[in-house]
Amino acid sequence: MGAMEFVTGALGTLLPKLGQLLQDEYNLQNGVKKNIEFVMRELDSMRAALRDVGEVPQEQLNNTVKIWARDVRELSYDMEDIVDTFLVRVQGSEPPSKRFIKKMTSIVGTAKTRHEIGQEIKGIKERVMVVAERRDRYKVDSVTPTKTWTDPRITALYTKAARLVGIDEPRDELISLLATEDGGISSAEQRIVSIVGFGGLGKTTLAKAVFDKIKLQFNCTGFVSVSRDPNFTKVLKDILYELDKKDYKDIHNTALGQQHLTDLVHEFLKNKRYLIVLDDIWDTEPWEIIRCALPDNGLKSQIITTTRIIDVAEHVGGCYKMKPLTHLNSKILFYGRIFGSESECPKQFSDVSENVLKKCGGVPLAIVTVSSLLANKSRNVNEWHDLCDSIGSGLANNLTCLLYLSIFPEDYDIKKYRLILRWIAEGFVHPPGDGRQSLYEIGQRYLIELLNRRLILPGGIHDDGMSPLSCRVHDIVLDLICSLSRDESFATIVYGDCKQITSSESKVRRLSIHNVSCPTMNMSKLRSLTINNSATINSMPPFSCYHLLCVLDLEGCNLYYLPSLEFVSKLFHLRFLSLYETRYAGDIPRDIGKLLFLQTFMFRGTDIKEVPLSIFGLSQLMCLTVGHRTRLPASGLRNLLALEVLRMNVDSAYNAEELGHLTQLRVLTACCAQKGQGRQMG
């Protein structure tokens, strides 16, 4: 995936919804269906074009292409609003038991709604055609990154060893690991070590340091970059050239195929003790292909690989997890590049220097990059603070789910289940074709992938010692994704005492407020709202005006004095509602059952006394967490057949019997009230 692949707007969630409209149950006219099919084809093509554009560095894109990409994203968001509104109106906001009374009215209303969606789709088709025409005119499909012969990390390889701070200890550890006999491996067998760590940690530099230290012990050596999307014939040619630059000086000009090249490498190495470094492997497939050319010839040959992905390292074997620099070594590197040493640093720069080091988190590439920028700046402490505040713009991360983490404050411990359920509510988690995994299980897989790629850090760990209970975002990554959120209108994050959002940010779809007052902005398109301070709520317009709201997360706000939640029952698009630890003491609206799309309702940590019976009409509810003081109705729980996560009190045998009907339940935390005592189950 490229540096901007995540910036595809709502296309990932929109296309399945458009496909849903083609189903017979919506009874759309053939002309409307044909328009939808046309729009789907064009949007799918545009999504592919956006991904291609995402592979091109920002500095190589002209403004017309950037504007086109922005307009495609805005179009996708507008379309998703239209489709979601249609689905809500057609499926209704009344539970089935009440629909019969309004049957004739509903028929008339639904026919009108279908006519309106037909007109909306027609208008969207016209907009799509305009954007498609501009795509051809701007020659978007011909945009490709300018190829460079040199890998951008090569410059790091040839830094003199004397300047490689903190490299000696991990280098010697790796050399020892390669030489140690364990696990039944004989002294003559091939040795493999895989260095794993996130980008910028110095994996390539470490591999080169080991390579340079031990290469004279071998008959032949090679240091080759594999990369994310490898050309295997080129990689094999690179290996041959590295092994013998004289005999294979013209190898890159030949038309030899992959199998022929594999045989050549294998034949060349079969009677030689060799050292090969395969740098930057992103998947197990390239390793399996290349290893066929590397014989285990009983001559104590050694292979070193580097990767960002823990699964790849464990598959290759000999996993060596690279650590960030210690704070001491970070300071030596940072101050050495700017002042010569820490003792030469002027006193007024000490605090800002420590802040920079904290943000860099021991990542050598980050420290070198930032210190180089600061070394070229004037000795103005305010400029240093400005640069410190902007750290993060030089990195590249993709995944929509990662970008979503920008809504949480710095150093925030993000609970796993809360994050996954929000991803689901936003439509980022797509159901599998085989139906073998639930949305929550797929969301867990997404989270593990981000952890394995070292893009986020684990927080608390489950009793099993393996499963993460929470995660957090490294400061430097958080700065980056917050910046990208602003640039791409993905999310708006408000800090400090901001009173107004600029016009360029006025179309807010996801809003996270970390201060005490709500800024003035256009929020008619708002789909996700996160508030971290109860005082903010008092300065906001009525929540009921956010008619497109899908996610409302008030976790941790003090709502003890909030008089009512009646506005909630008017948010028909709502999929996620969290009142967790809010101390809210009022009632849940009697007509909460109108929210037919609600998937998550969390109100543990509130003073809510009772739950209305209508809650059992929420057929899509996946997660329900109930406060310790809250009583559920004695019967009806069995109707929540989609429930996967349930935290509740069991205050009667009948309640407990109801649980037996919840066949999708994976997580159950039940407190049994018995003679004033409580105990945890499940």
mmCIF file of C-alpha atoms in Angstrom, residues 155-488:
data_model
loop_
_atom_site.group_PDB
_atom_site.id
_atom_site.type_symbol
_atom_site.label_atom_id
_atom_site.label_comp_id
_atom_site.label_asym_id
_atom_site.label_seq_id
_atom_site.Cartn_x
_atom_site.Cartn_y
_atom_site.Cartn_z
ATOM 1 C CA THR A 155 22.439 6.622 2.434
ATOM 2 C CA ALA A 156 21.959 5.226 5.940
ATOM 3 C CA LEU A 157 23.975 2.119 5.088
ATOM 4 C CA TYR A 158 27.268 3.861 4.558
ATOM 5 C CA THR A 159 27.300 6.076 7.633
ATOM 6 C CA LYS A 160 30.638 5.515 9.331
ATOM 7 C CA ALA A 161 30.397 3.045 12.194
ATOM 8 C CA ALA A 162 31.829 5.622 14.590
ATOM 9 C CA ARG A 163 28.700 7.737 14.060
ATOM 10 C CA LEU A 164 26.210 4.902 14.580
ATOM 11 C CA VAL A 165 25.062 5.579 18.120
ATOM 12 C CA GLY A 166 23.919 2.531 20.090
ATOM 13 C CA ILE A 167 24.632 0.063 17.268
ATOM 14 C CA ASP A 168 27.352 -1.999 18.987
ATOM 15 C CA GLU A 169 25.177 -3.883 21.476
ATOM 16 C CA PRO A 170 22.458 -5.085 19.051
ATOM 17 C CA ARG A 171 25.125 -5.832 16.413
ATOM 18 C CA ASP A 172 27.027 -8.073 18.812
ATOM 19 C CA GLU A 173 23.787 -9.720 19.991
ATOM 20 C CA LEU A 174 22.907 -10.610 16.410
ATOM 21 C CA ILE A 175 26.359 -11.965 15.650
ATOM 22 C CA SER A 176 26.154 -14.109 18.779
ATOM 23 C CA LEU A 177 22.680 -15.297 17.774
ATOM 24 C CA LEU A 178 23.985 -16.355 14.367
ATOM 25 C CA ALA A 179 26.879 -18.261 15.935
ATOM 26 C CA THR A 180 25.002 -19.977 18.794
ATOM 27 C CA GLU A 181 23.992 -23.619 18.514
ATOM 28 C CA ASP A 182 20.533 -24.298 19.915
ATOM 29 C CA GLY A 183 17.263 -26.065 19.179
ATOM 30 C CA GLY A 184 19.051 -29.071 17.740
ATOM 31 C CA ILE A 185 20.755 -27.063 14.995
ATOM 32 C CA SER A 186 24.167 -28.482 14.171
ATOM 33 C CA SER A 187 27.196 -26.260 13.797
ATOM 34 C CA ALA A 188 27.216 -26.854 10.035
ATOM 35 C CA GLU A 189 23.596 -25.984 9.278
ATOM 36 C CA GLN A 190 22.329 -22.791 7.700
ATOM 37 C CA ARG A 191 21.594 -19.990 10.202
ATOM 38 C CA ILE A 192 18.763 -17.485 9.747
ATOM 39 C CA VAL A 193 17.980 -14.338 11.724
ATOM 40 C CA SER A 194 15.075 -12.002 10.984
ATOM 41 C CA ILE A 195 15.257 -8.440 12.335
ATOM 42 C CA VAL A 196 11.790 -6.986 12.981
ATOM 43 C CA GLY A 197 10.714 -3.481 14.002
ATOM 44 C CA PHE A 198 8.704 -0.511 12.804
ATOM 45 C CA GLY A 199 9.907 1.897 10.121
ATOM 46 C CA GLY A 200 12.830 4.170 10.967
ATOM 47 C CA LEU A 201 14.077 2.011 13.835
ATOM 48 C CA GLY A 202 17.320 1.211 12.026
ATOM 49 C CA LYS A 203 16.788 -2.380 10.863
ATOM 50 C CA THR A 204 18.670 -1.838 7.605
ATOM 51 C CA THR A 205 21.509 -0.023 9.366
ATOM 52 C CA LEU A 206 21.840 -2.829 11.916
ATOM 53 C CA ALA A 207 21.824 -5.495 9.202
ATOM 54 C CA LYS A 208 24.562 -3.590 7.346
ATOM 55 C CA ALA A 209 26.630 -3.245 10.522
ATOM 56 C CA VAL A 210 26.475 -7.020 11.103
ATOM 57 C CA PHE A 211 27.152 -7.668 7.417
ATOM 58 C CA ASP A 212 30.280 -5.478 7.423
ATOM 59 C CA LYS A 213 31.558 -7.009 10.658
ATOM 60 C CA ILE A 214 31.420 -10.677 9.557
ATOM 61 C CA LYS A 215 31.505 -10.685 5.733
ATOM 62 C CA LEU A 216 35.184 -11.657 5.497
ATOM 63 C CA GLN A 217 34.343 -15.028 7.101
ATOM 64 C CA PHE A 218 32.438 -16.121 3.960
ATOM 65 C CA ASN A 219 33.300 -17.166 0.398
ATOM 66 C CA CYS A 220 30.716 -14.811 -1.051
ATOM 67 C CA THR A 221 28.212 -12.247 0.185
ATOM 68 C CA GLY A 222 25.220 -10.239 -0.990
ATOM 69 C CA PHE A 223 23.085 -7.401 0.392
ATOM 70 C CA VAL A 224 19.798 -7.060 -1.519
ATOM 71 C CA SER A 225 16.619 -5.009 -1.036
ATOM 72 C CA VAL A 226 13.358 -6.944 -1.609
ATOM 73 C CA SER A 227 10.748 -4.168 -1.012
ATOM 74 C CA ARG A 228 6.957 -4.244 -0.720
ATOM 75 C CA ASP A 229 6.059 -5.347 -4.273
ATOM 76 C CA PRO A 230 9.162 -7.195 -5.439
ATOM 77 C CA ASN A 231 10.097 -7.984 -9.004
ATOM 78 C CA PHE A 232 11.500 -11.460 -8.379
ATOM 79 C CA THR A 233 13.601 -11.632 -11.533
ATOM 80 C CA LYS A 234 15.247 -8.343 -10.544
ATOM 81 C CA VAL A 235 15.840 -9.513 -6.964
ATOM 82 C CA LEU A 236 17.483 -12.725 -8.194
ATOM 83 C CA LYS A 237 19.599 -10.754 -10.678
ATOM 84 C CA ASP A 238 20.629 -8.422 -7.841
ATOM 85 C CA ILE A 239 21.725 -11.431 -5.784
ATOM 86 C CA LEU A 240 23.832 -12.812 -8.651
ATOM 87 C CA TYR A 241 25.438 -9.421 -9.238
ATOM 88 C CA GLU A 242 26.245 -9.054 -5.528
ATOM 89 C CA LEU A 243 27.758 -12.544 -5.401
ATOM 90 C CA ASP A 244 30.073 -12.024 -8.374
ATOM 91 C CA LYS A 245 30.171 -8.539 -9.879
ATOM 92 C CA LYS A 246 32.667 -9.624 -12.546
ATOM 93 C CA ASP A 247 30.943 -12.709 -13.989
ATOM 94 C CA TYR A 248 27.468 -11.210 -13.675
ATOM 95 C CA LYS A 249 28.212 -7.594 -14.570
ATOM 96 C CA ASP A 250 25.665 -7.707 -17.432
ATOM 97 C CA ILE A 251 23.050 -9.880 -15.727
ATOM 98 C CA HIS A 252 20.472 -7.057 -15.597
ATOM 99 C CA ASN A 253 20.524 -6.810 -19.406
ATOM 100 C CA THR A 254 19.511 -10.450 -19.887
ATOM 101 C CA ALA A 255 15.983 -11.804 -20.429
ATOM 102 C CA LEU A 256 16.385 -14.810 -18.140
ATOM 103 C CA GLY A 257 13.235 -16.037 -16.374
ATOM 104 C CA GLN A 258 12.652 -16.535 -12.662
ATOM 105 C CA GLN A 259 13.246 -20.305 -12.647
ATOM 106 C CA HIS A 260 16.459 -20.015 -14.679
ATOM 107 C CA LEU A 261 17.770 -17.320 -12.329
ATOM 108 C CA THR A 262 16.822 -19.394 -9.267
ATOM 109 C CA ASP A 263 18.830 -22.309 -10.676
ATOM 110 C CA LEU A 264 21.822 -20.044 -11.376
ATOM 111 C CA VAL A 265 21.889 -18.703 -7.809
ATOM 112 C CA HIS A 266 21.453 -22.187 -6.336
ATOM 113 C CA GLU A 267 24.221 -23.631 -8.497
ATOM 114 C CA PHE A 268 26.575 -20.769 -7.650
ATOM 115 C CA LEU A 269 26.071 -21.188 -3.892
ATOM 116 C CA LYS A 270 25.876 -24.959 -3.511
ATOM 117 C CA ASN A 271 29.562 -25.424 -2.631
ATOM 118 C CA LYS A 272 30.224 -22.053 -0.990
ATOM 119 C CA ARG A 273 29.792 -20.620 2.491
ATOM 120 C CA TYR A 274 27.710 -17.525 1.903
ATOM 121 C CA LEU A 275 26.193 -14.566 3.753
ATOM 122 C CA ILE A 276 23.016 -13.053 2.284
ATOM 123 C CA VAL A 277 21.009 -10.100 3.616
ATOM 124 C CA LEU A 278 17.442 -9.781 2.303
ATOM 125 C CA ASP A 279 16.320 -6.327 3.335
ATOM 126 C CA ASP A 280 12.740 -5.030 3.666
ATOM 127 C CA ILE A 281 10.519 -8.114 3.227
ATOM 128 C CA TRP A 282 6.781 -7.391 3.521
ATOM 129 C CA ASP A 283 5.223 -10.817 3.066
ATOM 130 C CA THR A 284 5.997 -14.505 3.437
ATOM 131 C CA GLU A 285 5.619 -15.259 -0.295
ATOM 132 C CA PRO A 286 8.818 -13.425 -1.392
ATOM 133 C CA TRP A 287 10.752 -15.294 1.281
ATOM 134 C CA GLU A 288 9.436 -18.677 0.146
ATOM 135 C CA ILE A 289 10.368 -17.901 -3.464
ATOM 136 C CA ILE A 290 13.859 -16.548 -2.741
ATOM 137 C CA ARG A 291 14.787 -19.238 -0.207
ATOM 138 C CA CYS A 292 14.519 -21.839 -3.006
ATOM 139 C CA ALA A 293 17.682 -20.296 -4.442
ATOM 140 C CA LEU A 294 19.590 -20.423 -1.128
ATOM 141 C CA PRO A 295 20.783 -24.000 -0.464
ATOM 142 C CA ASP A 296 21.388 -25.374 3.013
ATOM 143 C CA ASN A 297 24.731 -26.857 1.997
ATOM 144 C CA GLY A 298 26.147 -27.745 5.415
ATOM 145 C CA LEU A 299 28.800 -25.006 5.237
ATOM 146 C CA LYS A 300 27.476 -22.753 8.048
ATOM 147 C CA SER A 301 26.009 -20.228 5.624
ATOM 148 C CA GLN A 302 24.014 -17.354 7.136
ATOM 149 C CA ILE A 303 20.932 -15.390 6.063
ATOM 150 C CA ILE A 304 19.702 -12.136 7.614
ATOM 151 C CA THR A 305 16.306 -10.642 6.775
ATOM 152 C CA THR A 306 14.644 -7.402 7.865
ATOM 153 C CA THR A 307 10.907 -6.730 8.056
ATOM 154 C CA ARG A 308 8.345 -4.491 9.738
ATOM 155 C CA ILE A 309 5.877 -7.343 10.173
ATOM 156 C CA ILE A 310 6.145 -9.735 13.118
ATOM 157 C CA ASP A 311 4.267 -12.535 11.298
ATOM 158 C CA VAL A 312 6.858 -12.466 8.509
ATOM 159 C CA ALA A 313 9.763 -12.543 10.974
ATOM 160 C CA GLU A 314 8.299 -15.505 12.856
ATOM 161 C CA HIS A 315 7.672 -17.352 9.589
ATOM 162 C CA VAL A 316 11.251 -16.810 8.421
ATOM 163 C CA GLY A 317 12.639 -17.813 11.826
ATOM 164 C CA GLY A 318 15.247 -16.488 14.235
ATOM 165 C CA CYS A 319 13.095 -13.498 15.145
ATOM 166 C CA TYR A 320 15.086 -10.580 16.625
ATOM 167 C CA LYS A 321 12.852 -7.759 17.870
ATOM 168 C CA MET A 322 14.655 -4.477 17.502
ATOM 169 C CA LYS A 323 14.356 -2.005 20.351
ATOM 170 C CA PRO A 324 14.284 1.795 20.177
ATOM 171 C CA LEU A 325 17.364 3.666 21.342
ATOM 172 C CA THR A 326 17.690 4.215 25.074
ATOM 173 C CA HIS A 327 17.090 7.762 26.268
ATOM 174 C CA LEU A 328 20.840 8.147 26.853
ATOM 175 C CA ASN A 329 21.741 7.052 23.315
ATOM 176 C CA SER A 330 18.909 9.182 21.917
ATOM 177 C CA LYS A 331 20.443 12.224 23.614
ATOM 178 C CA ILE A 332 23.935 11.363 22.378
ATOM 179 C CA LEU A 333 22.650 11.133 18.796
ATOM 180 C CA PHE A 334 20.449 14.234 18.994
ATOM 181 C CA TYR A 335 22.788 16.631 20.785
ATOM 182 C CA GLY A 336 25.817 15.300 18.925
ATOM 183 C CA ARG A 337 24.358 16.200 15.536
ATOM 184 C CA ILE A 338 23.347 19.719 16.592
ATOM 185 C CA PHE A 339 25.734 20.939 19.300
ATOM 186 C CA GLY A 340 28.507 18.353 19.365
ATOM 187 C CA SER A 341 27.459 17.137 22.817
ATOM 188 C CA GLU A 342 24.749 17.648 25.443
ATOM 189 C CA SER A 343 27.036 19.855 27.522
ATOM 190 C CA GLU A 344 27.203 22.343 24.636
ATOM 191 C CA CYS A 345 23.408 22.745 24.461
ATOM 192 C CA PRO A 346 22.291 26.252 25.591
ATOM 193 C CA LYS A 347 20.041 26.125 28.647
ATOM 194 C CA GLN A 348 17.036 27.711 26.884
ATOM 195 C CA PHE A 349 16.938 24.777 24.431
ATOM 196 C CA SER A 350 16.927 22.011 27.057
ATOM 197 C CA ASP A 351 13.151 21.731 27.536
ATOM 198 C CA VAL A 352 12.236 21.826 23.846
ATOM 199 C CA SER A 353 15.019 19.321 23.098
ATOM 200 C CA GLU A 354 13.551 16.912 25.648
ATOM 201 C CA ASN A 355 10.097 17.350 24.076
ATOM 202 C CA VAL A 356 11.545 16.529 20.657
ATOM 203 C CA LEU A 357 13.251 13.416 22.029
ATOM 204 C CA LYS A 358 10.004 12.309 23.681
ATOM 205 C CA LYS A 359 8.161 12.599 20.361
ATOM 206 C CA CYS A 360 10.900 10.732 18.501
ATOM 207 C CA GLY A 361 10.503 7.828 20.926
ATOM 208 C CA GLY A 362 13.993 6.425 20.401
ATOM 209 C CA VAL A 363 13.491 6.014 16.637
ATOM 210 C CA PRO A 364 16.899 6.788 15.054
ATOM 211 C CA LEU A 365 15.491 7.924 11.701
ATOM 212 C CA ALA A 366 13.170 10.381 13.452
ATOM 213 C CA ILE A 367 16.003 11.720 15.634
ATOM 214 C CA VAL A 368 18.391 12.122 12.698
ATOM 215 C CA THR A 369 15.737 13.788 10.519
ATOM 216 C CA VAL A 370 14.575 16.256 13.172
ATOM 217 C CA SER A 371 18.061 17.060 14.449
ATOM 218 C CA SER A 372 19.196 17.746 10.874
ATOM 219 C CA LEU A 373 16.315 20.189 10.424
ATOM 220 C CA LEU A 374 17.064 21.902 13.736
ATOM 221 C CA ALA A 375 20.786 22.114 12.970
ATOM 222 C CA ASN A 376 19.945 24.187 9.883
ATOM 223 C CA LYS A 377 17.625 26.550 11.759
ATOM 224 C CA SER A 378 18.579 29.737 13.541
ATOM 225 C CA ARG A 379 19.076 29.475 17.281
ATOM 226 C CA ASN A 380 15.573 30.811 17.911
ATOM 227 C CA VAL A 381 13.807 28.790 20.589
ATOM 228 C CA ASN A 382 10.342 29.701 19.219
ATOM 229 C CA GLU A 383 11.232 28.196 15.833
ATOM 230 C CA TRP A 384 12.323 25.040 17.613
ATOM 231 C CA HIS A 385 8.980 24.853 19.410
ATOM 232 C CA ASP A 386 7.157 25.320 16.087
ATOM 233 C CA LEU A 387 9.127 22.497 14.497
ATOM 234 C CA CYS A 388 8.548 20.282 17.523
ATOM 235 C CA ASP A 389 4.797 20.875 17.235
ATOM 236 C CA SER A 390 4.821 19.859 13.557
ATOM 237 C CA ILE A 391 6.788 16.618 13.982
ATOM 238 C CA GLY A 392 5.132 13.771 12.134
ATOM 239 C CA SER A 393 4.599 15.231 8.666
ATOM 240 C CA GLY A 394 7.503 13.279 7.206
ATOM 241 C CA LEU A 395 6.138 9.814 7.911
ATOM 242 C CA ALA A 396 3.686 7.773 5.849
ATOM 243 C CA ASN A 397 0.986 5.445 7.193
ATOM 244 C CA ASN A 398 -2.073 4.234 5.334
ATOM 245 C CA LEU A 399 -4.944 2.130 6.723
ATOM 246 C CA THR A 400 -8.235 3.901 7.414
ATOM 247 C CA CYS A 401 -8.481 2.156 10.773
ATOM 248 C CA LEU A 402 -5.135 3.639 11.800
ATOM 249 C CA LEU A 403 -6.164 7.110 10.690
ATOM 250 C CA TYR A 404 -9.267 6.794 12.869
ATOM 251 C CA LEU A 405 -7.042 6.765 15.963
ATOM 252 C CA SER A 406 -6.449 10.487 15.446
ATOM 253 C CA ILE A 407 -9.705 11.192 17.307
ATOM 254 C CA PHE A 408 -8.205 10.112 20.648
ATOM 255 C CA PRO A 409 -6.035 12.425 22.810
ATOM 256 C CA GLU A 410 -2.286 12.041 23.198
ATOM 257 C CA ASP A 411 -1.144 9.203 25.509
ATOM 258 C CA TYR A 412 -4.731 7.916 25.682
ATOM 259 C CA ASP A 413 -5.259 4.246 26.530
ATOM 260 C CA ILE A 414 -7.773 3.085 23.899
ATOM 261 C CA LYS A 415 -9.848 0.086 24.957
ATOM 262 C CA LYS A 416 -9.841 -2.667 22.353
ATOM 263 C CA TYR A 417 -13.575 -3.389 22.333
ATOM 264 C CA ARG A 418 -14.488 0.310 22.163
ATOM 265 C CA LEU A 419 -12.216 0.884 19.180
ATOM 266 C CA ILE A 420 -13.345 -2.201 17.252
ATOM 267 C CA LEU A 421 -17.035 -1.454 17.808
ATOM 268 C CA ARG A 422 -16.505 2.097 16.579
ATOM 269 C CA TRP A 423 -14.740 0.805 13.461
ATOM 270 C CA ILE A 424 -17.759 -1.412 12.837
ATOM 271 C CA ALA A 425 -20.202 1.465 13.337
ATOM 272 C CA GLU A 426 -18.233 3.596 10.865
ATOM 273 C CA GLY A 427 -18.376 0.825 8.268
ATOM 274 C CA PHE A 428 -14.620 0.196 8.156
ATOM 275 C CA VAL A 429 -15.025 -3.514 8.947
ATOM 276 C CA HIS A 430 -16.465 -5.527 6.084
ATOM 277 C CA PRO A 431 -18.214 -8.893 6.511
ATOM 278 C CA PRO A 432 -16.458 -11.911 4.962
ATOM 279 C CA GLY A 433 -17.986 -13.724 2.039
ATOM 280 C CA ASP A 434 -17.975 -17.100 3.816
ATOM 281 C CA GLY A 435 -19.662 -15.816 6.991
ATOM 282 C CA ARG A 436 -17.242 -17.755 9.194
ATOM 283 C CA GLN A 437 -16.133 -14.728 11.187
ATOM 284 C CA SER A 438 -18.207 -12.057 12.881
ATOM 285 C CA LEU A 439 -17.562 -8.363 12.296
ATOM 286 C CA TYR A 440 -16.020 -8.133 15.760
ATOM 287 C CA GLU A 441 -13.600 -10.979 15.009
ATOM 288 C CA ILE A 442 -12.581 -9.306 11.756
ATOM 289 C CA GLY A 443 -12.086 -6.039 13.646
ATOM 290 C CA GLN A 444 -9.822 -7.866 16.100
ATOM 291 C CA ARG A 445 -7.797 -9.105 13.148
ATOM 292 C CA TYR A 446 -7.417 -5.526 11.888
ATOM 293 C CA LEU A 447 -6.174 -4.455 15.319
ATOM 294 C CA ILE A 448 -3.656 -7.297 15.553
ATOM 295 C CA GLU A 449 -2.384 -6.403 12.083
ATOM 296 C CA LEU A 450 -1.717 -2.809 13.162
ATOM 297 C CA LEU A 451 0.057 -4.077 16.287
ATOM 298 C CA ASN A 452 2.128 -6.558 14.274
ATOM 299 C CA ARG A 453 3.156 -3.817 11.889
ATOM 300 C CA ARG A 454 4.290 -1.778 14.907
ATOM 301 C CA LEU A 455 2.037 1.111 13.836
ATOM 302 C CA ILE A 456 0.406 1.153 17.279
ATOM 303 C CA LEU A 457 1.604 -0.008 20.678
ATOM 304 C CA PRO A 458 -0.122 -2.499 23.001
ATOM 305 C CA GLY A 459 -1.521 -1.236 26.293
ATOM 306 C CA GLY A 460 -2.862 -3.625 28.921
ATOM 307 C CA ILE A 461 -2.528 -7.364 28.302
ATOM 308 C CA HIS A 462 -5.136 -10.058 29.045
ATOM 309 C CA ASP A 463 -4.560 -12.694 31.705
ATOM 310 C CA ASP A 464 -3.446 -15.084 28.955
ATOM 311 C CA GLY A 465 -0.341 -12.910 28.568
ATOM 312 C CA MET A 466 -0.939 -12.446 24.846
ATOM 313 C CA SER A 467 -4.203 -10.704 23.937
ATOM 314 C CA PRO A 468 -4.103 -6.883 24.118
ATOM 315 C CA LEU A 469 -6.865 -5.219 26.136
ATOM 316 C CA SER A 470 -6.014 -1.776 24.830
ATOM 317 C CA CYS A 471 -3.620 0.123 22.611
ATOM 318 C CA ARG A 472 -2.066 3.550 22.285
ATOM 319 C CA VAL A 473 -0.493 5.586 19.528
ATOM 320 C CA HIS A 474 3.133 6.667 19.470
ATOM 321 C CA ASP A 475 3.367 10.475 19.694
ATOM 322 C CA ILE A 476 5.107 10.863 16.356
ATOM 323 C CA VAL A 477 2.517 8.670 14.601
ATOM 324 C CA LEU A 478 -0.347 10.541 16.283
ATOM 325 C CA ASP A 479 0.996 13.868 15.041
ATOM 326 C CA LEU A 480 1.138 12.484 11.531
ATOM 327 C CA ILE A 481 -2.357 11.033 11.433
ATOM 328 C CA CYS A 482 -3.857 14.175 12.997
ATOM 329 C CA SER A 483 -2.210 16.215 10.253
ATOM 330 C CA LEU A 484 -3.497 13.879 7.546
ATOM 331 C CA SER A 485 -6.984 13.941 9.077
ATOM 332 C CA ARG A 486 -7.058 17.705 8.617
ATOM 333 C CA ASP A 487 -5.605 17.623 5.109
ATOM 334 C CA GLU A 488 -8.021 14.987 3.862
#
